[in-house]
Amino acid sequence: MSVCEEISHPQTSAARSRGLRGSALLFLACLFLLTGCSDEWGWYVVDPSTKSGAVNLKFLLQGYWYTLALSLTAIAISVVVGLLVALPGLSSSPWLRGISRVYVELVRAVPILVMILWVYYGLPQMAGISLSVFWAGVIALALSDSAFEAEIFRAGIQSIDKGQYEASHSIALSYTDTMRYVILPQAIRRILPALGNQFIYMLKMSSLVSVIGMQELTRKANELVVTEYRPLEIYTVLVLEYLVLILVVSALVRWLERRLA
Amino acid sequence: MPDTRNRAVIRMDEVVKTYGDFYALKGVSLDVMAGERVVVCGPSGSGKSTLIRCINQLEKHDSGTIDVDGLRLDGTKASLESIRQNVGMVFQQFNLFPHLSVLDNLTLGPMRSRGLSREKAVALAHRYLERVRIPEQAMKMPRQLSGGQQQRVAIARALCMEPRIMLFDEPTSALDPETIGEVLDTMVELAETGMTMVCVTHEMGFARRVADRMVFMDHGEIVEVAAPEPFFTAPESNRAQDFLRRLLSH
Ligand SMILES: Nc1ncnc2c1ncn2[C@@H]1O[C@H](COP(=O)(O)OP(=O)(O)OP(=O)(O)O)[C@@H](O)[C@H]1O
Ligand SMILES: [Mg+2]
């Protein structure tokens, strides 16, 4: 196993994934210790070997679907919006820069929970439209996140040497082609770790959409707690659900970084 | 066919370029004929880069006029596009696209701005890689090449646009001494094809060999214009004498 890692190359990545696995093991060890130390635990609520436990567990796991659907849709939209906000922010026109700046400052100032409430309860009334819980969640998360994506893109694009623009001009590339073929491919490689971070953040923030009734992981756990009265076990499962999700995603991001490096 | 001999393809008249209240060019006038090779030299900060960057409008001049191939450079989009189609540029730092293979570096311009098909662009790329004598490097990434090879790729990239004029801004200054020669050889060969060239360089051997005229700049002005032999053996101005003495003493 470690042989493959050594071959697949940098030592740091092997060390990193060892670190990752180490911390996961440590976390699980703590959990089991806790379990052993107390007789307050009643794992029967989610014991898959019993019928009711299996039903409960399945109920909880179903939350993955919406957590993922919500986060993936929201991040896709927010990356595009973030880029569209970042580009005018880099223009030489003070007007365009101003618009970009105002957007970032405004959106960044609104707490995510407040954004969710406003988009779900306020926006439909203001715009005279109806929004499903899912789309309200997507819009709120994407809006909030887009300000941060814009800042990430701006920094990434600014980090590209100005010689790259000059070389592009010298072979008569248009602005769009310069961005598309020269600047963005290099910038995206550089900001990939930051984008990955942002996606992990998004996965966690999606739990807030539970307040408007979205049936994602957190909402499922809340609902089960109300009927089963075992918050300790159910929320512990919830913690583990997020942990597994985020470890998998962060491994995927690392893999992608290595592929594109 | 228009008469290409004795026709100025670059005409700069009283060109002024400022950065803030600093005058990088203080009213520079220069004509370059079709097929002519002009070498620009002068001390650091004298405005050599600014001069040639104004020719392809990487820098916009403040006043005065520049005409390239009969086209007035007035900052409009059309003039920018035309100038960049017709004028190739080679930079001191190569400025290759590090994420693209050598071949893709060469085909990007022809495909995206000249609208050539991929096949034609690839054929063109191979032809110019051959010309700069590195046909076997097409599939490599720029970072896998030596400095001299990278600079020759950069020259080939500019040539793939099939420009009428080539500009060079100290193309050998960032190179190891042992690879300078191969880049200069490439430039000499290019000069022999009759390309109009404006080179900023301190490679005096190269200048002697290919230059039709030497242009000496100092403090944002053209101080002296002369054929290479008289320029090197008996420069007229004191400033050029000082400059050459310092250059030779190193
Ligand atoms: N973007 C800029 N902003 C402010 N000043 C600049 C800028 N670019 C160039 N200058 C100034 O203009 C002057 C001329 O610069 P230029 O690069 O043309 O000199 P050069 O002759 O090419 O020098 P070198 O041999 O060092 O390359 C220098 O004094 C430089 O400091
Ligand atoms: Mg210079």
Coordinates of C-alpha atoms and ligand atoms in Angstrom, one line a residue:
Chain A
M1 CA 0.0 0.0 0.0
S2 CA 2.7 2.4 1.0
V3 CA 4.6 1.3 -2.1
C4 CA 1.9 2.6 -4.4
E5 CA 2.0 5.9 -2.6
E6 CA 5.8 6.1 -2.8
I7 CA 5.6 5.4 -6.6
S8 CA 2.6 7.7 -7.2
H9 CA 5.1 10.3 -6.1
P10 CA 5.6 13.2 -3.8
Q11 CA 6.4 12.1 -0.3
T12 CA 4.3 14.8 1.1
S13 CA 1.1 13.4 -0.4
A14 CA 1.8 10.0 1.2
A15 CA 2.5 11.8 4.5
R16 CA -0.6 13.8 4.1
S17 CA -2.9 10.9 3.5
R18 CA -1.3 9.1 6.4
G19 CA -2.1 12.1 8.5
L20 CA -5.6 12.1 7.3
R21 CA -6.1 8.5 8.1
G22 CA -4.4 8.9 11.5
S23 CA -6.8 11.7 12.5
A24 CA -9.8 9.7 11.5
L25 CA -8.6 6.7 13.5
L26 CA -8.0 9.0 16.5
F27 CA -11.4 10.4 16.3
L28 CA -13.0 7.0 16.1
A29 CA -10.9 5.8 19.1
C30 CA -12.2 8.7 21.2
L31 CA -15.8 7.9 20.2
F32 CA -15.4 4.3 21.3
L33 CA -13.8 5.3 24.5
L34 CA -16.6 7.6 25.2
T35 CA -19.1 4.8 24.4
G36 CA -17.3 2.5 26.9
C37 CA -17.1 5.1 29.6
S38 CA -20.8 5.8 29.9
D39 CA -23.9 3.8 30.3
E40 CA -25.9 6.7 28.9
W41 CA -25.4 5.3 25.3
G42 CA -28.3 3.5 23.6
W43 CA -27.0 2.6 20.2
Y44 CA -30.1 0.4 19.6
V45 CA -31.8 3.4 17.8
V46 CA -29.4 3.0 14.9
D47 CA -28.4 -0.6 15.3
P48 CA -28.7 -2.0 11.8
S49 CA -29.2 -5.6 13.1
T50 CA -32.6 -4.6 14.5
K51 CA -35.5 -3.8 12.2
S52 CA -36.3 -0.4 13.7
G53 CA -32.6 0.5 14.0
A54 CA -32.1 -0.3 10.3
V55 CA -35.1 1.8 9.4
N56 CA -33.7 4.7 11.4
L57 CA -30.3 4.4 9.9
K58 CA -31.6 4.3 6.4
F59 CA -33.7 7.4 7.2
L60 CA -30.6 9.3 8.3
L61 CA -28.5 8.2 5.4
Q62 CA -31.1 9.4 2.9
G63 CA -30.1 12.9 3.9
Y64 CA -26.9 12.4 1.9
W65 CA -28.8 12.8 -1.3
Y66 CA -30.0 16.3 -0.6
T67 CA -26.8 17.4 1.1
L68 CA -24.9 16.4 -2.0
A69 CA -27.4 17.6 -4.6
L70 CA -27.7 21.0 -2.8
S71 CA -24.0 21.5 -2.3
L72 CA -23.0 20.4 -5.8
T73 CA -25.6 22.6 -7.5
A74 CA -24.8 25.5 -5.3
I75 CA -21.0 25.3 -5.8
A76 CA -21.4 25.0 -9.6
I77 CA -23.5 28.1 -9.7
S78 CA -21.3 30.0 -7.3
V79 CA -18.1 29.2 -9.2
V80 CA -19.6 30.6 -12.4
V81 CA -21.1 33.7 -10.6
G82 CA -17.8 34.2 -8.7
L83 CA -15.9 34.2 -12.0
L84 CA -18.4 36.6 -13.6
V85 CA -18.0 38.9 -10.6
A86 CA -14.2 38.6 -10.4
L87 CA -13.5 39.5 -14.1
P88 CA -15.0 43.0 -14.0
G89 CA -13.2 43.5 -10.7
L90 CA -9.9 43.2 -12.7
S91 CA -10.9 45.6 -15.5
S92 CA -9.3 49.0 -15.9
S93 CA -12.7 50.7 -15.8
P94 CA -13.4 52.0 -12.3
W95 CA -17.1 51.5 -12.9
L96 CA -16.8 47.8 -13.5
R97 CA -14.4 47.4 -10.6
G98 CA -16.9 49.3 -8.4
I99 CA -19.8 47.1 -9.3
S100 CA -17.7 44.0 -8.5
R101 CA -16.5 45.4 -5.2
V102 CA -20.0 46.4 -4.1
Y103 CA -21.4 42.9 -4.9
V104 CA -18.6 41.2 -2.9
E105 CA -18.9 43.5 0.1
L106 CA -22.7 43.3 0.2
V107 CA -23.0 39.6 -0.2
R108 CA -20.2 38.8 2.1
A109 CA -21.8 40.9 4.9
V110 CA -24.9 38.7 5.1
P111 CA -24.7 35.7 7.4
I112 CA -25.5 32.5 5.5
L113 CA -28.5 31.7 7.8
V114 CA -29.9 35.1 7.3
M115 CA -29.4 34.7 3.5
I116 CA -31.3 31.4 3.6
L117 CA -34.2 33.0 5.5
W118 CA -34.3 36.0 3.3
V119 CA -34.2 34.0 0.0
Y120 CA -36.9 31.6 1.2
Y121 CA -39.3 34.0 2.9
G122 CA -38.4 37.4 1.4
L123 CA -37.4 36.9 -2.2
P124 CA -40.6 35.1 -3.4
Q125 CA -42.7 37.9 -2.1
M126 CA -40.5 40.6 -3.5
A127 CA -40.1 39.0 -6.9
G128 CA -43.6 37.5 -7.1
I129 CA -42.3 34.0 -7.7
S130 CA -42.5 30.8 -5.9
L131 CA -39.4 29.0 -4.8
S132 CA -39.1 25.4 -3.7
V133 CA -37.1 24.7 -0.5
F134 CA -34.4 23.1 -2.7
W135 CA -33.9 26.1 -5.0
A136 CA -34.2 28.6 -2.2
G137 CA -31.4 26.7 -0.5
V138 CA -29.3 26.5 -3.7
I139 CA -29.7 30.2 -4.4
A140 CA -28.9 31.3 -0.8
L141 CA -25.8 29.1 -0.6
A142 CA -24.6 30.0 -4.1
L143 CA -25.1 33.7 -3.4
S144 CA -23.2 33.6 -0.2
D145 CA -20.4 31.5 -1.6
S146 CA -20.1 33.5 -4.8
A147 CA -18.5 36.5 -3.0
F148 CA -15.8 34.2 -1.7
E149 CA -15.3 32.5 -5.0
A150 CA -14.9 35.9 -6.6
E151 CA -12.2 36.8 -4.2
I152 CA -10.4 33.5 -4.8
F153 CA -10.6 34.0 -8.6
R154 CA -9.4 37.6 -8.3
A155 CA -6.3 36.5 -6.3
G156 CA -5.7 33.6 -8.6
I157 CA -5.9 35.7 -11.8
Q158 CA -3.8 38.4 -10.3
S159 CA -1.1 35.9 -9.5
I160 CA -0.5 35.2 -13.2
D161 CA 2.6 37.0 -14.6
K162 CA 1.8 40.0 -16.8
G163 CA 4.1 38.5 -19.4
Q164 CA 1.4 36.0 -20.1
Y165 CA -1.0 38.7 -21.1
E166 CA 1.7 40.4 -23.2
A167 CA 2.5 37.2 -25.0
S168 CA -1.2 36.6 -25.6
H169 CA -1.6 40.2 -27.0
S170 CA 1.5 39.7 -29.2
I171 CA -0.2 36.7 -31.0
A172 CA -3.4 38.8 -31.3
L173 CA -5.6 36.7 -29.0
S174 CA -8.8 38.4 -28.0
Y175 CA -9.6 39.1 -24.3
T176 CA -11.9 36.1 -24.2
D177 CA -9.4 33.8 -25.8
T178 CA -6.6 35.1 -23.5
M179 CA -8.7 34.3 -20.5
R180 CA -10.0 31.0 -21.8
Y181 CA -6.8 29.5 -23.1
V182 CA -4.0 31.2 -21.2
I183 CA -4.9 32.9 -17.9
L184 CA -7.8 30.8 -16.5
P185 CA -6.2 27.4 -17.0
Q186 CA -3.2 28.5 -15.1
A187 CA -5.2 30.4 -12.4
I188 CA -7.5 27.5 -11.8
R189 CA -4.6 25.1 -11.2
R190 CA -3.3 27.5 -8.6
I191 CA -6.6 28.1 -6.8
L192 CA -7.7 24.5 -6.8
P193 CA -6.9 24.0 -3.1
A194 CA -8.9 27.1 -2.2
L195 CA -11.8 25.9 -4.4
G196 CA -11.7 22.5 -2.7
N197 CA -11.8 24.2 0.7
Q198 CA -14.7 26.3 -0.4
F199 CA -16.6 23.2 -1.5
I200 CA -16.0 21.5 1.9
Y201 CA -17.2 24.7 3.6
M202 CA -20.3 24.5 1.4
L203 CA -21.0 20.9 2.4
K204 CA -21.0 22.0 6.0
M205 CA -23.0 25.2 5.4
S206 CA -25.7 23.1 3.7
S207 CA -26.7 21.9 7.1
L208 CA -28.2 25.4 7.7
V209 CA -30.8 24.8 5.0
S210 CA -32.4 22.4 7.5
V211 CA -34.1 25.4 9.0
I212 CA -36.4 25.9 6.1
G213 CA -37.2 22.2 6.0
M214 CA -34.7 20.8 3.5
Q215 CA -34.5 17.0 4.0
E216 CA -30.7 16.9 4.1
L217 CA -28.5 15.2 6.7
T218 CA -29.1 17.6 9.6
R219 CA -32.8 17.9 9.1
K220 CA -33.1 14.1 9.0
A221 CA -31.3 13.8 12.3
N222 CA -33.4 16.5 13.9
E223 CA -36.6 14.8 12.9
L224 CA -35.4 11.5 14.2
V225 CA -34.4 13.0 17.5
V226 CA -37.9 14.4 17.9
T227 CA -39.4 10.9 17.6
E228 CA -36.7 8.8 19.2
Y229 CA -35.4 11.0 22.0
R230 CA -31.8 9.8 21.5
P231 CA -30.0 13.0 20.6
L232 CA -26.6 11.7 21.7
E233 CA -26.5 8.7 19.4
I234 CA -28.3 10.3 16.5
Y235 CA -26.2 13.5 16.5
T236 CA -23.1 11.3 16.9
V237 CA -24.1 9.5 13.7
L238 CA -24.7 12.9 12.1
V239 CA -21.1 13.9 13.0
L240 CA -19.8 10.7 11.5
E241 CA -21.8 11.2 8.4
Y242 CA -20.3 14.7 7.8
L243 CA -16.8 13.4 8.7
V244 CA -17.0 10.6 6.1
L245 CA -18.4 12.9 3.5
I246 CA -15.7 15.5 4.0
L247 CA -12.8 13.0 4.2
V248 CA -14.0 11.5 0.9
V249 CA -14.3 14.9 -0.8
S250 CA -11.0 16.1 0.5
A251 CA -9.3 13.0 -0.8
L252 CA -10.9 13.6 -4.2
V253 CA -9.7 17.2 -4.2
R254 CA -6.2 16.1 -3.4
W255 CA -6.3 13.5 -6.2
L256 CA -7.5 16.2 -8.6
E257 CA -4.7 18.6 -7.6
R258 CA -2.2 15.9 -8.2
R259 CA -3.7 15.1 -11.6
L260 CA -3.6 18.7 -12.7
A261 CA -0.3 19.6 -11.2
Chain B
M1 CA 2.3 44.3 -55.8
P2 CA 3.2 47.5 -53.9
D3 CA 6.8 48.5 -54.0
T4 CA 8.3 47.0 -50.9
R5 CA 11.7 48.5 -51.2
N6 CA 12.5 51.9 -49.7
R7 CA 9.1 52.0 -48.1
A8 CA 8.9 52.7 -44.4
V9 CA 6.9 50.0 -42.7
I10 CA 7.3 51.6 -39.3
R11 CA 7.0 55.4 -39.0
M12 CA 7.3 56.9 -35.6
D13 CA 6.9 60.6 -35.4
E14 CA 7.5 62.7 -32.2
V15 CA 6.3 59.8 -30.0
V16 CA 5.9 60.6 -26.4
K17 CA 5.2 58.1 -23.6
T18 CA 4.9 59.1 -20.0
Y19 CA 4.5 57.1 -16.8
G20 CA 2.9 59.6 -14.4
D21 CA 5.1 62.6 -14.7
F22 CA 8.1 60.6 -15.9
Y23 CA 8.9 60.9 -19.6
A24 CA 10.0 57.4 -20.9
L25 CA 10.0 58.6 -24.5
K26 CA 10.5 62.3 -25.1
G27 CA 9.4 62.7 -28.7
V28 CA 11.0 59.9 -30.6
S29 CA 11.0 59.8 -34.4
L30 CA 12.2 56.7 -36.3
D31 CA 11.5 55.2 -39.7
V32 CA 12.1 51.5 -40.4
M33 CA 12.2 50.4 -44.0
A34 CA 10.8 47.1 -45.3
G35 CA 13.4 44.4 -44.8
E36 CA 15.6 46.5 -42.7
R37 CA 17.3 45.3 -39.5
V38 CA 17.5 47.9 -36.8
V39 CA 19.4 47.3 -33.5
V40 CA 18.5 49.5 -30.6
C41 CA 20.9 49.9 -27.7
G42 CA 21.5 52.2 -24.8
P43 CA 21.8 52.2 -21.1
S44 CA 19.3 50.7 -18.7
G45 CA 16.2 52.8 -18.4
S46 CA 16.8 54.7 -21.6
G47 CA 13.4 53.7 -23.1
K48 CA 14.4 50.9 -25.5
S49 CA 11.7 48.5 -24.3
T50 CA 9.2 51.3 -24.2
L51 CA 10.0 52.2 -27.8
I52 CA 9.5 48.7 -29.2
R53 CA 6.5 48.1 -27.0
C54 CA 4.8 51.1 -28.4
I55 CA 5.3 49.7 -31.9
N56 CA 3.0 46.8 -31.1
Q57 CA 1.0 48.8 -28.7
L58 CA 1.7 46.8 -25.6
E59 CA 2.2 50.4 -24.3
K60 CA -0.1 53.2 -25.6
H61 CA 1.8 56.3 -26.5
D62 CA 0.5 59.6 -25.2
S63 CA 1.2 61.8 -28.3
G64 CA 2.9 61.7 -31.6
T65 CA 2.0 59.2 -34.4
I66 CA 3.0 55.7 -35.2
D67 CA 2.1 54.1 -38.5
V68 CA 2.8 50.4 -39.2
D69 CA 2.4 49.1 -42.7
G70 CA 0.5 52.3 -43.5
L71 CA -1.9 51.9 -40.7
R72 CA -2.2 54.6 -38.1
L73 CA -2.1 53.3 -34.5
D74 CA -4.9 55.2 -32.9
G75 CA -5.9 52.8 -30.1
T76 CA -9.0 51.5 -31.9
K77 CA -9.7 47.9 -31.7
A78 CA -9.2 47.4 -35.4
S79 CA -5.8 48.9 -35.4
L80 CA -4.8 46.9 -32.4
E81 CA -5.9 43.7 -34.0
S82 CA -4.2 44.4 -37.3
I83 CA -0.9 45.4 -35.6
R84 CA -0.8 42.3 -33.6
Q85 CA -1.5 40.1 -36.6
N86 CA 1.4 41.7 -38.4
V87 CA 4.0 42.3 -35.8
G88 CA 5.6 39.5 -33.8
M89 CA 7.3 40.0 -30.5
V90 CA 10.0 38.0 -28.6
F91 CA 10.4 38.8 -24.9
Q92 CA 13.4 38.7 -22.6
Q93 CA 11.6 36.2 -20.3
F94 CA 10.3 34.1 -23.2
N95 CA 6.7 34.2 -21.8
L96 CA 5.8 30.8 -23.2
F97 CA 2.5 29.4 -22.0
P98 CA 3.7 27.0 -19.3
H99 CA 0.6 24.9 -19.2
L100 CA 0.6 24.2 -23.0
S101 CA 2.9 21.9 -24.9
V102 CA 5.4 23.4 -27.4
L103 CA 3.0 22.5 -30.2
D104 CA 0.0 24.1 -28.5
N105 CA 2.0 27.2 -27.8
L106 CA 2.6 27.5 -31.5
T107 CA -0.9 26.6 -32.8
L108 CA -2.9 28.8 -30.3
G109 CA -2.4 32.1 -32.2
P110 CA -2.9 30.7 -35.7
M111 CA -6.0 28.8 -34.7
R112 CA -7.7 31.4 -32.5
S113 CA -6.7 34.7 -34.1
R114 CA -5.9 33.7 -37.7
G115 CA -8.7 31.2 -37.9
L116 CA -6.6 28.4 -39.3
S117 CA -7.8 24.8 -39.0
R118 CA -5.9 22.6 -36.5
E119 CA -4.3 20.7 -39.4
K120 CA -2.9 23.8 -41.0
A121 CA -1.8 25.3 -37.7
V122 CA 0.0 22.1 -36.8
A123 CA 1.7 22.0 -40.2
L124 CA 2.8 25.6 -39.8
A125 CA 4.1 24.9 -36.3
H126 CA 6.2 22.0 -37.5
R127 CA 7.6 24.1 -40.3
Y128 CA 8.7 26.8 -37.9
L129 CA 10.0 24.4 -35.3
E130 CA 12.2 23.0 -38.1
R131 CA 13.2 26.6 -38.9
V132 CA 14.4 27.2 -35.4
R133 CA 16.0 23.7 -35.4
I134 CA 14.1 22.0 -32.6
P135 CA 11.5 19.9 -34.6
E136 CA 11.9 17.0 -32.1
Q137 CA 10.6 19.0 -29.1
A138 CA 7.0 19.6 -30.3
M139 CA 5.4 17.4 -27.6
K140 CA 7.4 18.6 -24.7
M141 CA 6.3 21.1 -22.1
P142 CA 8.2 24.4 -22.0
R143 CA 9.7 23.7 -18.5
Q144 CA 11.4 20.6 -20.0
L145 CA 13.5 22.7 -22.4
S146 CA 16.6 24.6 -21.8
G147 CA 16.5 28.4 -21.9
G148 CA 17.9 28.6 -25.4
Q149 CA 15.3 26.1 -26.6
Q150 CA 12.5 27.9 -24.9
Q151 CA 13.5 31.2 -26.5
R152 CA 13.6 29.5 -29.9
V153 CA 10.1 28.2 -29.3
A154 CA 9.1 31.7 -28.5
I155 CA 10.6 32.9 -31.8
A156 CA 8.7 30.1 -33.6
R157 CA 5.5 31.0 -31.8
A158 CA 5.8 34.6 -33.1
L159 CA 6.7 33.4 -36.6
C160 CA 3.6 31.1 -36.8
M161 CA 1.6 34.3 -37.0
E162 CA 3.5 35.0 -40.2
P163 CA 4.2 38.6 -39.2
R164 CA 5.7 41.2 -41.5
I165 CA 7.8 42.7 -38.7
M166 CA 9.6 41.0 -35.7
L167 CA 10.4 42.8 -32.5
F168 CA 13.0 41.5 -30.1
D169 CA 13.4 42.9 -26.5
E170 CA 16.7 41.7 -25.2
P171 CA 16.0 38.1 -26.3
T172 CA 19.3 36.7 -24.9
S173 CA 19.6 38.6 -21.7
A174 CA 18.0 35.9 -19.6
L175 CA 20.0 33.1 -21.1
D176 CA 23.1 31.2 -19.9
P177 CA 26.1 32.2 -21.9
E178 CA 26.4 28.9 -23.6
T179 CA 22.9 29.0 -25.1
I180 CA 23.0 32.6 -26.3
G181 CA 24.7 31.5 -29.5
E182 CA 22.0 29.2 -30.6
V183 CA 19.4 31.9 -30.2
L184 CA 21.5 34.5 -32.0
D185 CA 22.1 32.0 -34.9
T186 CA 18.3 31.6 -35.2
M187 CA 18.0 35.4 -35.4
V188 CA 20.7 35.7 -38.0
E189 CA 19.0 33.1 -40.1
L190 CA 15.7 35.0 -39.8
A191 CA 17.5 38.2 -40.8
E192 CA 18.8 36.4 -43.9
T193 CA 15.2 35.6 -45.0
G194 CA 14.6 39.4 -45.3
M195 CA 12.4 39.8 -42.3
T196 CA 12.0 43.4 -41.0
M197 CA 13.5 43.3 -37.5
V198 CA 13.8 45.7 -34.6
C199 CA 16.0 44.2 -31.9
V200 CA 16.9 45.6 -28.6
T201 CA 20.2 43.9 -27.7
H202 CA 23.6 44.4 -26.3
E203 CA 25.1 41.6 -28.4
M204 CA 27.4 43.7 -30.4
G205 CA 28.7 40.8 -32.5
F206 CA 25.2 40.1 -33.6
A207 CA 24.6 43.8 -34.2
R208 CA 27.7 44.1 -36.4
R209 CA 26.7 41.1 -38.4
V210 CA 23.0 41.8 -39.2
A211 CA 22.2 45.4 -38.4
D212 CA 21.6 47.9 -41.2
R213 CA 21.4 50.6 -38.7
M214 CA 22.2 51.1 -35.0
V215 CA 19.9 53.3 -32.9
F216 CA 21.4 54.6 -29.7
M217 CA 19.0 55.8 -27.0
D218 CA 19.5 57.6 -23.7
H219 CA 17.1 59.2 -21.3
G220 CA 14.0 58.6 -23.5
E221 CA 15.6 60.1 -26.7
I222 CA 17.3 58.7 -29.8
V223 CA 20.8 60.2 -29.5
E224 CA 22.4 58.7 -32.5
V225 CA 21.5 56.7 -35.6
A226 CA 24.3 55.2 -37.7
A227 CA 25.5 52.2 -39.7
P228 CA 27.1 49.6 -37.4
E229 CA 30.8 50.1 -38.5
P230 CA 31.0 53.9 -37.9
F231 CA 28.9 53.5 -34.8
F232 CA 31.2 51.0 -33.2
T233 CA 34.5 52.4 -34.3
A234 CA 33.7 56.1 -34.0
P235 CA 30.5 57.1 -32.3
E236 CA 29.7 60.7 -32.7
S237 CA 28.0 61.5 -29.4
N238 CA 29.7 61.5 -26.1
R239 CA 27.0 59.5 -24.5
A240 CA 27.4 56.7 -27.1
Q241 CA 31.1 56.8 -26.6
D242 CA 30.7 56.4 -22.8
F243 CA 28.1 53.7 -23.3
L244 CA 30.3 51.7 -25.7
R245 CA 33.4 52.1 -23.5
R246 CA 31.5 50.7 -20.5
L247 CA 30.0 47.9 -22.5
L248 CA 33.4 46.8 -23.8
S249 CA 35.1 47.0 -20.4
H250 CA 32.9 44.3 -19.1
Ligands
LIG1 N1 5.1 50.6 -16.1 C1 6.0 51.6 -15.8 N2 5.7 52.5 -14.8 C2 6.6 53.4 -14.5 N3 7.7 53.6 -15.0 C3 8.1 52.8 -16.0 C4 7.3 51.7 -16.4 N4 7.9 51.0 -17.4 C5 9.0 51.6 -17.6 N5 9.2 52.7 -16.8 C6 10.3 53.6 -16.7 O1 10.6 54.1 -18.0 C7 12.0 54.1 -18.3 C8 12.3 53.4 -19.5 O2 12.0 52.0 -19.3 P1 12.4 50.9 -20.4 O3 11.9 49.6 -19.8 O4 11.9 51.3 -21.7 O5 14.0 51.0 -20.4 P2 15.0 50.1 -21.1 O6 15.8 51.0 -22.0 O7 14.3 49.0 -21.8 O8 15.9 49.5 -19.9 P3 16.5 48.1 -19.7 O9 17.8 48.0 -20.4 O10 16.7 48.1 -18.2 O11 15.5 47.1 -20.1 C9 12.7 53.5 -17.0 O12 13.2 54.6 -16.3 C10 11.6 52.9 -16.3 O13 11.8 53.0 -14.9
MG2 MG 14.1 46.9 -21.4

